[in-house]
CSV table of C-alpha atoms and ligand atoms in Angstrom, one decimal:
chain,number,residue,atom,x,y,z
Y,27,MET,CA,-0.1,0.0,0.0
Y,28,SER,CA,1.6,3.2,-1.1
Y,29,ARG,CA,2.2,6.0,1.5
Y,30,ILE,CA,2.4,9.6,0.5
Y,31,VAL,CA,3.0,12.5,2.8
Y,32,ILE,CA,2.0,16.0,1.7
Y,33,ARG,CA,4.2,18.1,3.9
Y,34,GLY,CA,4.3,21.7,5.1
Y,35,GLY,CA,1.2,23.2,3.4
Y,36,LEU,CA,-1.8,24.9,4.6
Y,37,VAL,CA,-4.7,22.7,4.5
Y,38,VAL,CA,-7.9,24.5,3.5
Y,39,THR,CA,-11.3,22.9,3.6
Y,40,ALA,CA,-14.8,24.5,3.9
Y,41,ALA,CA,-14.5,24.1,7.6
Y,42,GLU,CA,-10.8,24.8,8.6
Y,43,GLU,CA,-7.6,26.2,7.7
Y,44,VAL,CA,-4.8,24.3,9.4
Y,45,HIS,CA,-1.0,24.0,9.0
Y,46,ALA,CA,-0.9,20.2,8.7
Y,47,ASP,CA,0.9,17.3,7.0
Y,48,VAL,CA,-1.5,14.9,5.3
Y,49,LEU,CA,-0.8,11.1,5.1
Y,50,VAL,CA,-2.3,9.3,2.2
Y,51,GLU,CA,-2.5,5.6,2.4
Y,52,GLY,CA,-4.1,3.2,-0.3
Y,53,GLY,CA,-5.7,6.0,-2.1
Y,54,ARG,CA,-7.4,7.7,0.9
Y,55,VAL,CA,-6.6,10.3,3.4
Y,56,ALA,CA,-5.4,8.3,6.6
Y,57,ALA,CA,-4.6,11.2,9.0
Y,58,LEU,CA,-3.6,14.8,9.4
Y,59,ALA,CA,-1.0,15.8,12.0
Y,60,SER,CA,0.5,19.2,12.8
Y,61,HIS,CA,3.7,19.9,10.8
Y,62,ASP,CA,6.8,18.6,12.5
Y,63,SER,CA,5.0,16.8,15.2
Y,64,ASP,CA,6.3,13.3,16.1
Y,65,PRO,CA,3.7,11.4,14.1
Y,66,ALA,CA,4.3,13.6,11.0
Y,67,ARG,CA,8.0,13.0,11.2
Y,68,GLY,CA,7.4,9.2,11.5
Y,69,TRP,CA,5.2,9.3,8.4
Y,70,THR,CA,7.8,11.3,6.4
Y,71,ALA,CA,10.5,8.7,7.4
Y,72,SER,CA,8.4,5.8,6.1
Y,73,ALA,CA,6.7,7.3,3.2
Y,74,ASP,CA,7.2,6.1,-0.4
Y,75,ARG,CA,6.8,9.8,-1.5
Y,76,VAL,CA,7.0,13.1,0.2
Y,77,ILE,CA,5.4,16.1,-1.6
Y,78,ASP,CA,6.7,19.4,-0.3
Y,79,ALA,CA,3.8,21.8,0.0
Y,80,THR,CA,5.7,24.5,1.8
Y,81,GLY,CA,4.1,27.9,1.0
Y,82,LYS,CA,1.2,26.2,-0.8
Y,83,TYR,CA,-2.3,25.4,-0.1
Y,84,VAL,CA,-3.4,21.8,0.2
Y,85,ILE,CA,-7.1,21.7,-0.9
Y,86,PRO,CA,-9.7,19.1,-1.8
Y,87,GLY,CA,-9.9,18.4,-5.5
Y,88,GLY,CA,-12.7,20.4,-7.2
Y,89,VAL,CA,-16.1,19.0,-7.7
Y,90,ASP,CA,-17.7,20.3,-10.9
Y,91,ALA,CA,-21.3,19.2,-10.7
Y,92,HIS,CA,-22.3,20.6,-14.2
Y,93,THR,CA,-20.5,19.5,-17.3
Y,94,HIS,CA,-21.6,18.4,-20.8
Y,95,MET,CA,-18.9,16.3,-22.5
Y,96,GLU,CA,-19.7,15.4,-26.1
Y,97,LEU,CA,-23.2,16.8,-25.7
Y,98,PRO,CA,-25.2,16.8,-28.9
Y,99,PHE,CA,-26.6,20.3,-29.5
Y,100,GLY,CA,-27.8,22.1,-32.5
Y,101,GLY,CA,-26.6,19.6,-35.0
Y,102,THR,CA,-23.1,19.3,-33.6
Y,103,PHE,CA,-21.3,17.9,-30.4
Y,104,ALA,CA,-19.6,19.6,-27.5
Y,105,SER,CA,-15.8,19.4,-28.5
Y,106,ASP,CA,-14.5,17.9,-25.3
Y,107,THR,CA,-14.6,14.2,-25.1
Y,108,PHE,CA,-14.6,12.5,-21.7
Y,109,GLU,CA,-11.0,11.9,-22.3
Y,110,THR,CA,-9.9,15.5,-23.2
Y,111,GLY,CA,-12.4,17.1,-20.8
Y,112,THR,CA,-11.5,15.2,-17.8
Y,113,ARG,CA,-7.7,15.8,-18.5
Y,114,ALA,CA,-8.4,19.5,-18.8
Y,115,ALA,CA,-10.4,19.3,-15.6
Y,116,ALA,CA,-7.5,17.8,-13.7
Y,117,TRP,CA,-5.1,20.5,-15.1
Y,118,GLY,CA,-7.4,23.0,-13.5
Y,119,GLY,CA,-7.6,21.2,-10.0
Y,120,THR,CA,-11.0,19.4,-10.5
Y,121,THR,CA,-11.0,15.8,-9.6
Y,122,THR,CA,-14.7,14.9,-9.9
Y,123,ILE,CA,-17.2,15.9,-12.5
Y,124,VAL,CA,-20.9,15.1,-12.6
Y,125,ASP,CA,-22.0,15.0,-16.3
Y,126,PHE,CA,-25.5,14.9,-17.7
Y,127,ALA,CA,-26.6,11.8,-19.4
Y,128,VAL,CA,-29.4,12.7,-21.9
Y,129,GLN,CA,-32.7,10.8,-22.4
Y,130,SER,CA,-33.8,11.3,-26.0
Y,131,VAL,CA,-37.6,11.8,-26.5
Y,132,GLY,CA,-39.3,8.4,-27.0
Y,133,GLU,CA,-36.4,6.4,-25.4
Y,134,PRO,CA,-36.1,5.0,-21.9
Y,135,LEU,CA,-33.8,6.7,-19.4
Y,136,ARG,CA,-31.8,3.5,-19.4
Y,137,ALA,CA,-30.8,3.9,-23.1
Y,138,GLY,CA,-29.5,7.4,-22.5
Y,139,LEU,CA,-27.6,6.4,-19.3
Y,140,ASP,CA,-26.1,3.4,-21.1
Y,141,SER,CA,-24.9,5.6,-24.0
Y,142,TRP,CA,-23.2,8.1,-21.6
Y,143,HIS,CA,-21.5,5.3,-19.8
Y,144,ALA,CA,-20.2,4.0,-23.1
Y,145,LYS,CA,-18.8,7.4,-23.9
Y,146,ALA,CA,-17.1,7.8,-20.5
Y,147,ASP,CA,-16.0,4.2,-19.7
Y,148,ALA,CA,-12.2,3.9,-19.7
Y,149,GLN,CA,-11.8,7.4,-20.9
Y,150,CYS,CA,-11.7,9.6,-17.8
Y,151,ALA,CA,-8.7,10.9,-16.0
Y,152,ILE,CA,-10.6,11.8,-12.9
Y,153,ASP,CA,-13.7,10.3,-11.2
Y,154,TYR,CA,-17.1,11.0,-12.6
Y,155,GLY,CA,-20.9,10.5,-11.9
Y,156,PHE,CA,-24.0,11.3,-13.9
Y,157,HIS,CA,-27.2,13.3,-13.5
Y,158,MET,CA,-30.0,12.3,-15.9
Y,159,ILE,CA,-31.7,14.8,-18.2
Y,160,LEU,CA,-35.4,14.0,-18.5
Y,161,SER,CA,-36.6,15.0,-21.9
Y,162,ASP,CA,-39.7,12.8,-21.9
Y,163,VAL,CA,-41.6,12.5,-18.6
Y,164,ASN,CA,-44.2,9.7,-18.8
Y,165,GLU,CA,-45.3,6.8,-16.6
Y,166,ASP,CA,-42.5,4.5,-17.7
Y,167,THR,CA,-39.7,7.1,-17.2
Y,168,LEU,CA,-41.2,8.1,-13.8
Y,169,LYS,CA,-40.9,4.5,-12.8
Y,170,GLU,CA,-37.3,4.5,-14.1
Y,171,MET,CA,-36.4,7.4,-11.9
Y,172,ASP,CA,-36.9,5.2,-8.8
Y,173,ILE,CA,-34.4,2.6,-10.1
Y,174,LEU,CA,-31.8,5.2,-11.1
Y,175,VAL,CA,-31.9,6.8,-7.6
Y,176,GLU,CA,-31.2,3.3,-6.2
Y,177,GLU,CA,-28.3,2.9,-8.6
Y,178,GLY,CA,-26.7,6.2,-7.7
Y,179,VAL,CA,-28.0,8.6,-10.4
Y,180,THR,CA,-29.9,10.7,-7.8
Y,181,SER,CA,-30.6,14.0,-9.7
Y,182,PHE,CA,-32.7,14.7,-12.7
Y,183,LYS,CA,-32.5,17.8,-14.9
Y,184,LEU,CA,-35.6,19.3,-16.4
Y,185,PHE,CA,-35.9,22.1,-19.0
Y,186,MET,CA,-38.4,24.9,-19.0
Y,187,ALA,CA,-36.5,26.1,-22.2
Y,188,TYR,CA,-35.8,24.6,-25.6
Y,189,PRO,CA,-39.3,23.7,-26.8
Y,190,GLY,CA,-39.3,20.7,-29.0
Y,191,VAL,CA,-35.9,19.4,-27.7
Y,192,PHE,CA,-35.5,19.0,-24.0
Y,193,TYR,CA,-38.6,21.1,-22.9
Y,194,SER,CA,-41.1,19.8,-20.4
Y,195,ASP,CA,-44.4,21.6,-19.7
Y,196,ASP,CA,-45.6,22.4,-16.2
Y,197,GLY,CA,-47.6,19.2,-15.8
Y,198,ARG,CA,-44.7,17.0,-16.7
Y,199,ILE,CA,-42.4,19.1,-14.4
Y,200,LEU,CA,-44.8,18.7,-11.5
Y,201,ARG,CA,-45.0,14.9,-12.0
Y,202,ALA,CA,-41.3,14.5,-12.0
Y,203,MET,CA,-41.0,16.7,-8.9
Y,204,GLN,CA,-43.7,14.5,-7.2
Y,205,ARG,CA,-41.7,11.5,-8.0
Y,206,GLY,CA,-38.5,13.1,-6.7
Y,207,ALA,CA,-40.3,14.0,-3.5
Y,208,ASP,CA,-41.0,10.3,-3.1
Y,209,ASN,CA,-37.8,8.6,-4.2
Y,210,GLY,CA,-35.3,11.3,-3.0
Y,211,GLY,CA,-34.2,12.4,-6.4
Y,212,LEU,CA,-33.1,16.1,-6.6
Y,213,ILE,CA,-34.8,18.0,-9.5
Y,214,MET,CA,-32.5,20.3,-11.3
Y,215,MET,CA,-34.0,23.0,-13.4
Y,216,HIS,CA,-33.0,25.0,-16.4
Y,217,ALA,CA,-35.3,27.9,-15.5
Y,218,GLU,CA,-36.1,30.0,-18.5
Y,219,ASN,CA,-39.5,30.5,-20.2
Y,220,GLY,CA,-38.6,28.9,-23.4
Y,221,ILE,CA,-42.0,29.3,-25.1
Y,222,ALA,CA,-41.9,33.1,-24.6
Y,223,ILE,CA,-38.2,33.2,-25.6
Y,224,ASP,CA,-38.9,31.4,-28.9
Y,225,VAL,CA,-41.5,34.1,-29.8
Y,226,LEU,CA,-38.9,36.9,-29.1
Y,227,VAL,CA,-36.3,34.9,-31.1
Y,228,GLU,CA,-38.6,34.8,-34.1
Y,229,GLN,CA,-39.4,38.5,-33.9
Y,230,ALA,CA,-35.8,39.5,-33.5
Y,231,LEU,CA,-34.7,37.4,-36.6
Y,232,ALA,CA,-37.7,38.8,-38.6
Y,233,ALA,CA,-36.5,42.4,-37.8
Y,234,GLY,CA,-33.0,41.5,-38.9
Y,235,ARG,CA,-31.4,41.4,-35.5
Y,236,THR,CA,-29.2,38.4,-36.1
Y,237,ASP,CA,-26.0,39.2,-34.2
Y,238,PRO,CA,-24.9,37.2,-31.2
Y,239,ARG,CA,-25.7,40.0,-28.8
Y,240,TYR,CA,-29.5,39.5,-29.5
Y,241,HIS,CA,-29.2,36.1,-28.0
Y,242,GLY,CA,-28.8,38.0,-24.6
Y,243,GLU,CA,-31.7,40.3,-25.3
Y,244,VAL,CA,-34.3,37.7,-26.2
Y,245,ARG,CA,-33.4,35.6,-23.3
Y,246,HIS,CA,-34.7,38.2,-21.0
Y,247,ALA,CA,-33.7,38.3,-17.3
Y,248,LEU,CA,-37.4,38.5,-16.4
Y,249,LEU,CA,-38.1,35.2,-18.3
Y,250,GLU,CA,-35.3,33.6,-16.2
Y,251,ALA,CA,-37.0,35.2,-13.1
Y,252,GLU,CA,-40.4,34.1,-14.0
Y,253,ALA,CA,-39.4,30.5,-14.7
Y,254,THR,CA,-37.4,30.4,-11.5
Y,255,HIS,CA,-40.4,31.6,-9.5
Y,256,ARG,CA,-42.6,29.0,-11.3
Y,257,ALA,CA,-40.2,26.1,-10.7
Y,258,ILE,CA,-40.1,27.1,-7.0
Y,259,ARG,CA,-43.8,27.2,-6.6
Y,260,LEU,CA,-44.3,23.8,-8.6
Y,261,ALA,CA,-41.6,22.3,-6.3
Y,262,GLN,CA,-43.4,23.7,-3.3
Y,263,VAL,CA,-46.7,22.1,-4.4
Y,264,ALA,CA,-45.0,18.8,-5.1
Y,265,GLY,CA,-43.2,18.9,-1.7
Y,266,SER,CA,-39.8,18.4,-3.5
Y,267,PRO,CA,-36.5,20.1,-3.2
Y,268,LEU,CA,-35.2,22.1,-6.2
Y,269,TYR,CA,-31.8,23.0,-7.4
Y,270,VAL,CA,-31.7,25.8,-10.0
Y,271,VAL,CA,-28.8,25.5,-12.4
Y,272,HIS,CA,-26.8,28.3,-14.0
Y,273,VAL,CA,-28.5,31.3,-12.3
Y,274,SER,CA,-27.4,34.4,-14.1
Y,275,ALA,CA,-30.0,37.2,-13.4
Y,276,ARG,CA,-30.3,39.4,-10.4
Y,277,GLN,CA,-34.1,38.9,-10.5
Y,278,ALA,CA,-33.8,35.1,-10.4
Y,279,VAL,CA,-31.4,35.3,-7.4
Y,280,GLU,CA,-34.2,37.4,-5.8
Y,281,GLN,CA,-36.7,34.5,-6.3
Y,282,ILE,CA,-34.3,32.0,-4.8
Y,283,THR,CA,-33.5,34.2,-1.9
Y,284,LEU,CA,-37.2,34.7,-1.1
Y,285,ALA,CA,-37.8,30.9,-1.3
Y,286,ARG,CA,-35.0,30.2,1.1
Y,287,ASP,CA,-36.2,32.8,3.4
Y,288,GLU,CA,-39.5,31.0,3.4
Y,289,GLY,CA,-37.6,27.9,4.6
Y,290,LEU,CA,-38.0,25.9,1.3
Y,291,ASN,CA,-35.4,23.5,0.1
Y,292,VAL,CA,-34.4,25.6,-2.9
Y,293,PHE,CA,-30.8,25.8,-4.0
Y,294,GLY,CA,-29.0,27.8,-6.6
Y,295,GLU,CA,-25.9,27.4,-8.8
Y,296,THR,CA,-24.1,30.0,-10.8
Y,297,CYS,CA,-21.1,29.7,-13.0
Y,298,PRO,CA,-17.8,31.6,-13.6
Y,299,GLN,CA,-19.1,33.1,-16.9
Y,300,TYR,CA,-21.8,35.0,-15.1
Y,301,LEU,CA,-19.4,36.2,-12.4
Y,302,PHE,CA,-16.6,37.3,-14.8
Y,303,LEU,CA,-18.2,37.9,-18.2
Y,304,SER,CA,-21.1,40.1,-19.2
Y,305,THR,CA,-23.2,41.3,-22.2
Y,306,ASP,CA,-20.2,43.4,-23.2
Y,307,ASN,CA,-18.5,40.2,-24.4
Y,308,LEU,CA,-21.7,39.1,-26.3
Y,309,ALA,CA,-21.5,42.5,-28.2
Y,310,GLU,CA,-18.0,42.0,-29.4
Y,311,PRO,CA,-17.7,42.7,-33.1
Y,312,ASP,CA,-17.0,40.4,-36.0
Y,313,PHE,CA,-19.2,37.6,-34.6
Y,314,GLU,CA,-16.7,37.2,-31.7
Y,315,GLY,CA,-19.7,37.5,-29.4
Y,316,ALA,CA,-20.7,34.0,-30.5
Y,317,LYS,CA,-17.9,32.7,-28.2
Y,318,TYR,CA,-20.0,33.9,-25.3
Y,319,VAL,CA,-23.4,32.4,-26.3
Y,320,CYS,CA,-24.7,30.2,-23.6
Y,321,SER,CA,-28.1,29.7,-21.8
Y,322,THR,CA,-29.0,31.2,-19.5
Y,323,PRO,CA,-27.2,34.2,-21.3
Y,324,LEU,CA,-24.6,36.5,-19.9
Y,325,ARG,CA,-26.1,39.5,-18.2
Y,326,PRO,CA,-25.2,43.3,-17.9
Y,327,ARG,CA,-22.2,43.7,-15.7
Y,328,GLU,CA,-24.3,45.0,-12.7
Y,329,HIS,CA,-25.7,41.5,-12.2
Y,330,GLN,CA,-22.3,40.2,-11.1
Y,331,ALA,CA,-22.2,42.1,-7.8
Y,332,VAL,CA,-25.6,40.5,-6.8
Y,333,LEU,CA,-24.2,37.0,-7.7
Y,334,TRP,CA,-21.1,37.5,-5.5
Y,335,ARG,CA,-23.3,38.7,-2.7
Y,336,ALA,CA,-25.5,35.7,-3.0
Y,337,LEU,CA,-22.5,33.4,-2.9
Y,338,ARG,CA,-21.3,35.1,0.3
Y,339,THR,CA,-24.7,35.0,2.0
Y,340,ASN,CA,-25.5,31.4,0.9
Y,341,ASP,CA,-28.4,32.4,-1.2
Y,342,LEU,CA,-26.4,30.7,-4.0
Y,343,GLN,CA,-24.4,27.6,-2.8
Y,344,VAL,CA,-22.5,26.2,-5.7
Y,345,VAL,CA,-20.3,27.3,-8.6
Y,346,SER,CA,-20.3,24.9,-11.5
Y,347,THR,CA,-19.0,25.5,-15.0
Y,348,ASP,CA,-21.8,24.2,-17.3
Y,349,HIS,CA,-18.7,23.3,-19.4
Y,350,CYS,CA,-20.1,22.8,-22.8
Y,351,PRO,CA,-17.4,23.9,-25.4
Y,352,PHE,CA,-17.9,24.5,-29.1
Y,353,CYS,CA,-15.1,25.6,-31.4
Y,354,PHE,CA,-15.4,29.0,-32.8
Y,355,VAL,CA,-14.4,27.7,-36.2
Y,356,GLY,CA,-16.9,25.3,-37.6
Y,357,GLN,CA,-19.2,25.1,-34.6
Y,358,LYS,CA,-20.1,28.7,-33.3
Y,359,GLU,CA,-19.8,29.7,-36.9
Y,360,LEU,CA,-23.1,27.7,-37.6
Y,361,GLY,CA,-24.9,30.7,-36.3
Y,362,ARG,CA,-23.4,33.4,-38.6
Y,363,GLY,CA,-26.4,35.4,-39.8
Y,364,ASP,CA,-28.7,33.7,-37.2
Y,365,PHE,CA,-27.8,33.9,-33.5
Y,366,SER,CA,-30.4,31.2,-32.8
Y,367,LYS,CA,-28.2,28.7,-34.6
Y,368,ILE,CA,-25.1,29.3,-32.5
Y,369,PRO,CA,-24.4,26.2,-30.3
Y,370,ASN,CA,-25.1,27.2,-26.7
Y,371,GLY,CA,-22.3,26.7,-24.3
Y,372,LEU,CA,-18.8,27.9,-23.1
Y,373,PRO,CA,-15.6,26.1,-22.1
Y,374,GLY,CA,-14.6,26.4,-18.5
Y,375,VAL,CA,-13.9,23.1,-16.7
Y,376,GLU,CA,-10.2,23.9,-16.5
Y,377,ASN,CA,-10.7,27.6,-15.3
Y,378,ARG,CA,-13.2,27.4,-12.4
Y,379,MET,CA,-10.9,26.8,-9.5
Y,380,ASP,CA,-8.3,29.4,-10.7
Y,381,LEU,CA,-11.1,32.0,-11.4
Y,382,LEU,CA,-12.6,31.4,-7.9
Y,383,HIS,CA,-9.2,31.7,-6.3
Y,384,GLN,CA,-8.8,35.0,-8.1
Y,385,ALA,CA,-12.1,36.0,-6.5
Y,386,VAL,CA,-10.4,35.3,-3.1
Y,387,VAL,CA,-7.6,37.5,-4.1
Y,388,ASP,CA,-10.1,40.2,-5.2
Y,389,GLY,CA,-11.9,40.0,-1.9
Y,390,HIS,CA,-15.2,38.6,-3.3
Y,391,ILE,CA,-15.1,35.5,-1.1
Y,392,SER,CA,-13.1,34.0,1.6
Y,393,ARG,CA,-10.6,31.1,1.1
Y,394,ARG,CA,-12.8,28.7,2.9
Y,395,ARG,CA,-15.9,29.8,0.9
Y,396,TRP,CA,-13.9,29.1,-2.2
Y,397,ILE,CA,-13.5,25.5,-1.1
Y,398,GLU,CA,-17.1,25.4,0.0
Y,399,ILE,CA,-18.7,26.5,-3.2
Y,400,ALA,CA,-16.3,24.6,-5.5
Y,401,CYS,CA,-15.7,21.4,-3.6
Y,402,ALA,CA,-17.6,20.6,-0.4
Y,403,THR,CA,-21.2,21.9,-1.2
Y,404,PRO,CA,-21.4,20.3,-4.6
Y,405,ALA,CA,-20.2,17.0,-3.1
Y,406,ARG,CA,-22.9,17.3,-0.4
Y,407,MET,CA,-25.5,18.5,-2.8
Y,408,PHE,CA,-25.0,15.5,-5.1
Y,409,GLY,CA,-24.3,12.8,-2.5
Y,410,LEU,CA,-20.6,12.4,-2.8
Y,411,TYR,CA,-19.5,13.8,0.6
Y,412,PRO,CA,-17.3,13.0,2.5
Y,413,ARG,CA,-15.5,10.8,-0.1
Y,414,LYS,CA,-15.2,13.9,-2.2
Y,415,GLY,CA,-15.1,17.6,-1.3
Y,416,THR,CA,-12.9,17.6,1.8
Y,417,ILE,CA,-9.6,16.4,3.3
Y,418,ALA,CA,-10.4,14.3,6.2
Y,419,PRO,CA,-9.6,10.8,7.4
Y,420,GLY,CA,-11.3,8.3,5.3
Y,421,ALA,CA,-12.0,10.7,2.3
Y,422,ASP,CA,-10.6,9.8,-1.1
Y,423,ALA,CA,-7.2,11.4,-1.6
Y,424,ASP,CA,-8.4,13.7,-4.2
Y,425,ILE,CA,-6.0,16.5,-3.3
Y,426,VAL,CA,-4.6,19.6,-5.1
Y,427,VAL,CA,-1.4,21.3,-4.1
Y,428,TYR,CA,-2.1,24.9,-5.1
Y,429,ASP,CA,0.4,27.7,-5.4
Y,430,PRO,CA,-1.5,30.9,-4.3
Y,431,ASP,CA,1.3,33.1,-5.4
Y,432,ALA,CA,2.0,31.9,-9.0
Y,433,GLU,CA,1.0,34.2,-11.8
Y,434,GLN,CA,-0.7,32.9,-15.0
Y,435,VAL,CA,-2.4,34.4,-18.0
Y,436,VAL,CA,-5.4,32.3,-19.3
Y,437,SER,CA,-5.2,31.5,-23.0
Y,438,ALA,CA,-6.3,29.1,-25.6
Y,439,ALA,CA,-2.6,28.7,-26.5
Y,440,THR,CA,-1.9,27.1,-23.2
Y,441,HIS,CA,-5.2,25.5,-22.0
Y,442,HIS,CA,-5.9,21.8,-22.3
Y,443,MET,CA,-9.6,21.9,-23.2
Y,444,ASN,CA,-10.2,20.7,-26.8
Y,445,VAL,CA,-11.5,24.1,-28.0
Y,446,ASP,CA,-10.0,26.7,-30.2
Y,447,TYR,CA,-10.7,29.7,-28.0
Y,448,SER,CA,-10.7,30.7,-24.3
Y,449,ALA,CA,-13.6,32.7,-22.8
Y,450,TYR,CA,-11.1,34.3,-20.5
Y,451,GLU,CA,-8.3,35.0,-23.0
Y,452,GLY,CA,-5.7,37.2,-21.6
Y,453,LYS,CA,-7.0,37.3,-18.1
Y,454,ARG,CA,-4.3,37.4,-15.4
Y,455,ILE,CA,-4.8,35.1,-12.5
Y,456,THR,CA,-2.9,34.8,-9.2
Y,457,GLY,CA,-2.8,31.2,-8.2
Y,458,ARG,CA,-2.1,28.0,-10.0
Y,459,VAL,CA,-2.5,24.2,-9.6
Y,460,GLU,CA,0.8,22.5,-9.0
Y,461,THR,CA,0.1,18.9,-8.1
Y,462,VAL,CA,-3.2,16.9,-8.3
Y,463,LEU,CA,-3.8,13.5,-6.8
Y,464,SER,CA,-6.9,11.5,-7.6
Y,465,ARG,CA,-7.5,8.6,-5.1
Y,466,GLY,CA,-3.9,9.0,-4.2
Y,467,GLU,CA,-2.5,8.7,-7.7
Y,468,PRO,CA,-0.8,11.7,-9.2
Y,469,VAL,CA,-2.6,13.1,-12.2
Y,470,ILE,CA,-0.7,16.4,-12.5
Y,471,ASP,CA,2.8,16.2,-10.9
Y,472,GLY,CA,4.6,19.5,-10.6
Y,473,ARG,CA,2.8,20.9,-13.7
Y,474,GLU,CA,3.3,17.8,-15.7
Y,475,TYR,CA,0.4,15.5,-16.8
Y,476,VAL,CA,1.1,12.0,-15.5
Y,477,GLY,CA,-2.5,10.7,-15.5
Y,478,ARG,CA,-4.2,8.3,-17.9
Y,479,ALA,CA,-7.5,7.8,-19.5
Y,480,GLY,CA,-9.3,5.1,-17.5
Y,481,HIS,CA,-8.0,6.0,-14.1
Y,482,GLY,CA,-11.1,7.8,-13.4
Y,483,GLN,CA,-13.9,5.6,-12.0
Y,484,TYR,CA,-17.7,5.9,-12.3
Y,485,THR,CA,-18.9,7.0,-8.9
Y,486,PRO,CA,-22.5,6.2,-7.9
Y,487,ARG,CA,-23.9,8.9,-5.6
Y,488,GLY,CA,-26.2,9.1,-2.6
Y,489,THR,CA,-29.0,11.5,-2.3
Y,490,CYS,CA,-28.7,15.2,-1.6
Y,491,GLN,CA,-27.3,15.7,2.0
Y,492,TYR,CA,-28.9,19.0,2.7
Y,493,LEU,CA,-32.4,17.8,3.2
Y,494,VAL,CA,-33.9,17.1,6.7
L,11,LIG,ZN1,-25.9,22.7,-18.7
C-alpha cells in the first residue's frame, strides 16, 4: 500500500484552515498531523513519497457538478470528449465531474444512461458521476427514476427552455417533482421561459437582429426570473427540493433568496461566466460575441455584484461550470447570420478553481468559501461527501497542491480543453495548480500531466445531503 505524505502546506477545507501534514494511504486520506509533530516526522521517514507543499495550499480536488462532455446540441457535439475534458479538468484542479446523461424523446432513461456510460467508460482521467436529463416525462420514465436513484443517479434535470428538444411543460415538471419527493431524487431546473423566448427569437430574426448580442436580449432576465419563480412554486406544491442550475439574473437570485427565506429546500448554482463575463462580451464585433453564447445568457455587468453577494450569503451555494465547449471555427460559426443557430455553451472546466481563487484574491469570497462552493457543497448536494469535497480521514485522496502566489495568463494557446478559444483569453490570475492526486495517484505532478484515461472511475452517488 503506497504511502504519500504532503508536507508543510496550509490545508484549506470548507470548515478549517490548518497547517498540517497529510498522510495518504491506499488512495485515501489516513490522517492529518501538525507539521513537524512526532507522528508527522514518522510518516515522512516511512513514506514512499513526500510532496513538499511549503508555502502552498493543500485543498480538496474540485467537484464540478455541471459538465456536458460530447453533448449533442444544434446539429453538432460539444468538442471535449470525456478523455480531453477530464484531463483538462485535472489541469485545473478538479478531480470529480458530474456530467449529464441525456434521455432522448421516446427512449427510456436507461438507453440514455447506457450511452453516456459508453462514452465515458475507460476514458476519464478523474472520477465522474452522472445526472440524468429527463426529456420525456411519462409513466415509464417516472418509474425508471426510482431505479436510477437506487443505482446512484440521484438527480434529474428538467428544462423549461428549448421547446421541441428538452422542454417539459408544467404538468410534466410537476409529475417529476412529485416522484422526486417520493424517491429522494433532486430535481435540477433549467429555468427560462422557453416558449416566450422562442417568440422573441422569431421576432428578432424577422426584424434583422441576427448578431450574437441579441441572444442575450431575447433571453430576457425577467423570463429567467419568471421561470425560477414558477419552478419554485411547482416544487413547493410537489413537496420536493429544487436545485436551479446556472442562475445568471439578479431577478432570479431574488426569487431563490425569497424561497430560502420561506424555509424551502431551494438551492441555486451560478457559473464563472456569469461572475466574470457580461453582455459586453456578447456584443464583441465580427461575430466574436458567439464565443460567449450560452443559456441562461450573460447579463449586464451590474448583475455580477448580486451574484457575488448571494455566494457570500449562501443564497447561492454552488459554482459549477456548465462546461459545454464548441469551437469558434466550424461550430459557433453555424450561427453566422442567425444567432439562434449558435450552439449554446462555453468552455470552463479547466478555469473554475483558478477563477474562484482570483475571487479570493479580489476579496469577493473567503478562502474557505472558495472551497465550500467549488468542492464541499457540490459534493454534499449530489451525495458524494465525504468521499469527495474535503480532506479528512477516510476521504478519497483527491488533493490539490495549489500555489497561491503563482501568476498565470489564461489563454487558448496554453489551455488543455479541446476548443480553439478561451472565454477568458488574456485574463491574469494569481494562483495555479501545481500537483493533483486522484485517489492518491498523481494526475498532475509539478505541472506535468502524468494521469491516464481510464484511471477515473464511475462513482455512484447518494442522495442530496442538505435535506432534513
Ligand atoms: Zn448545462
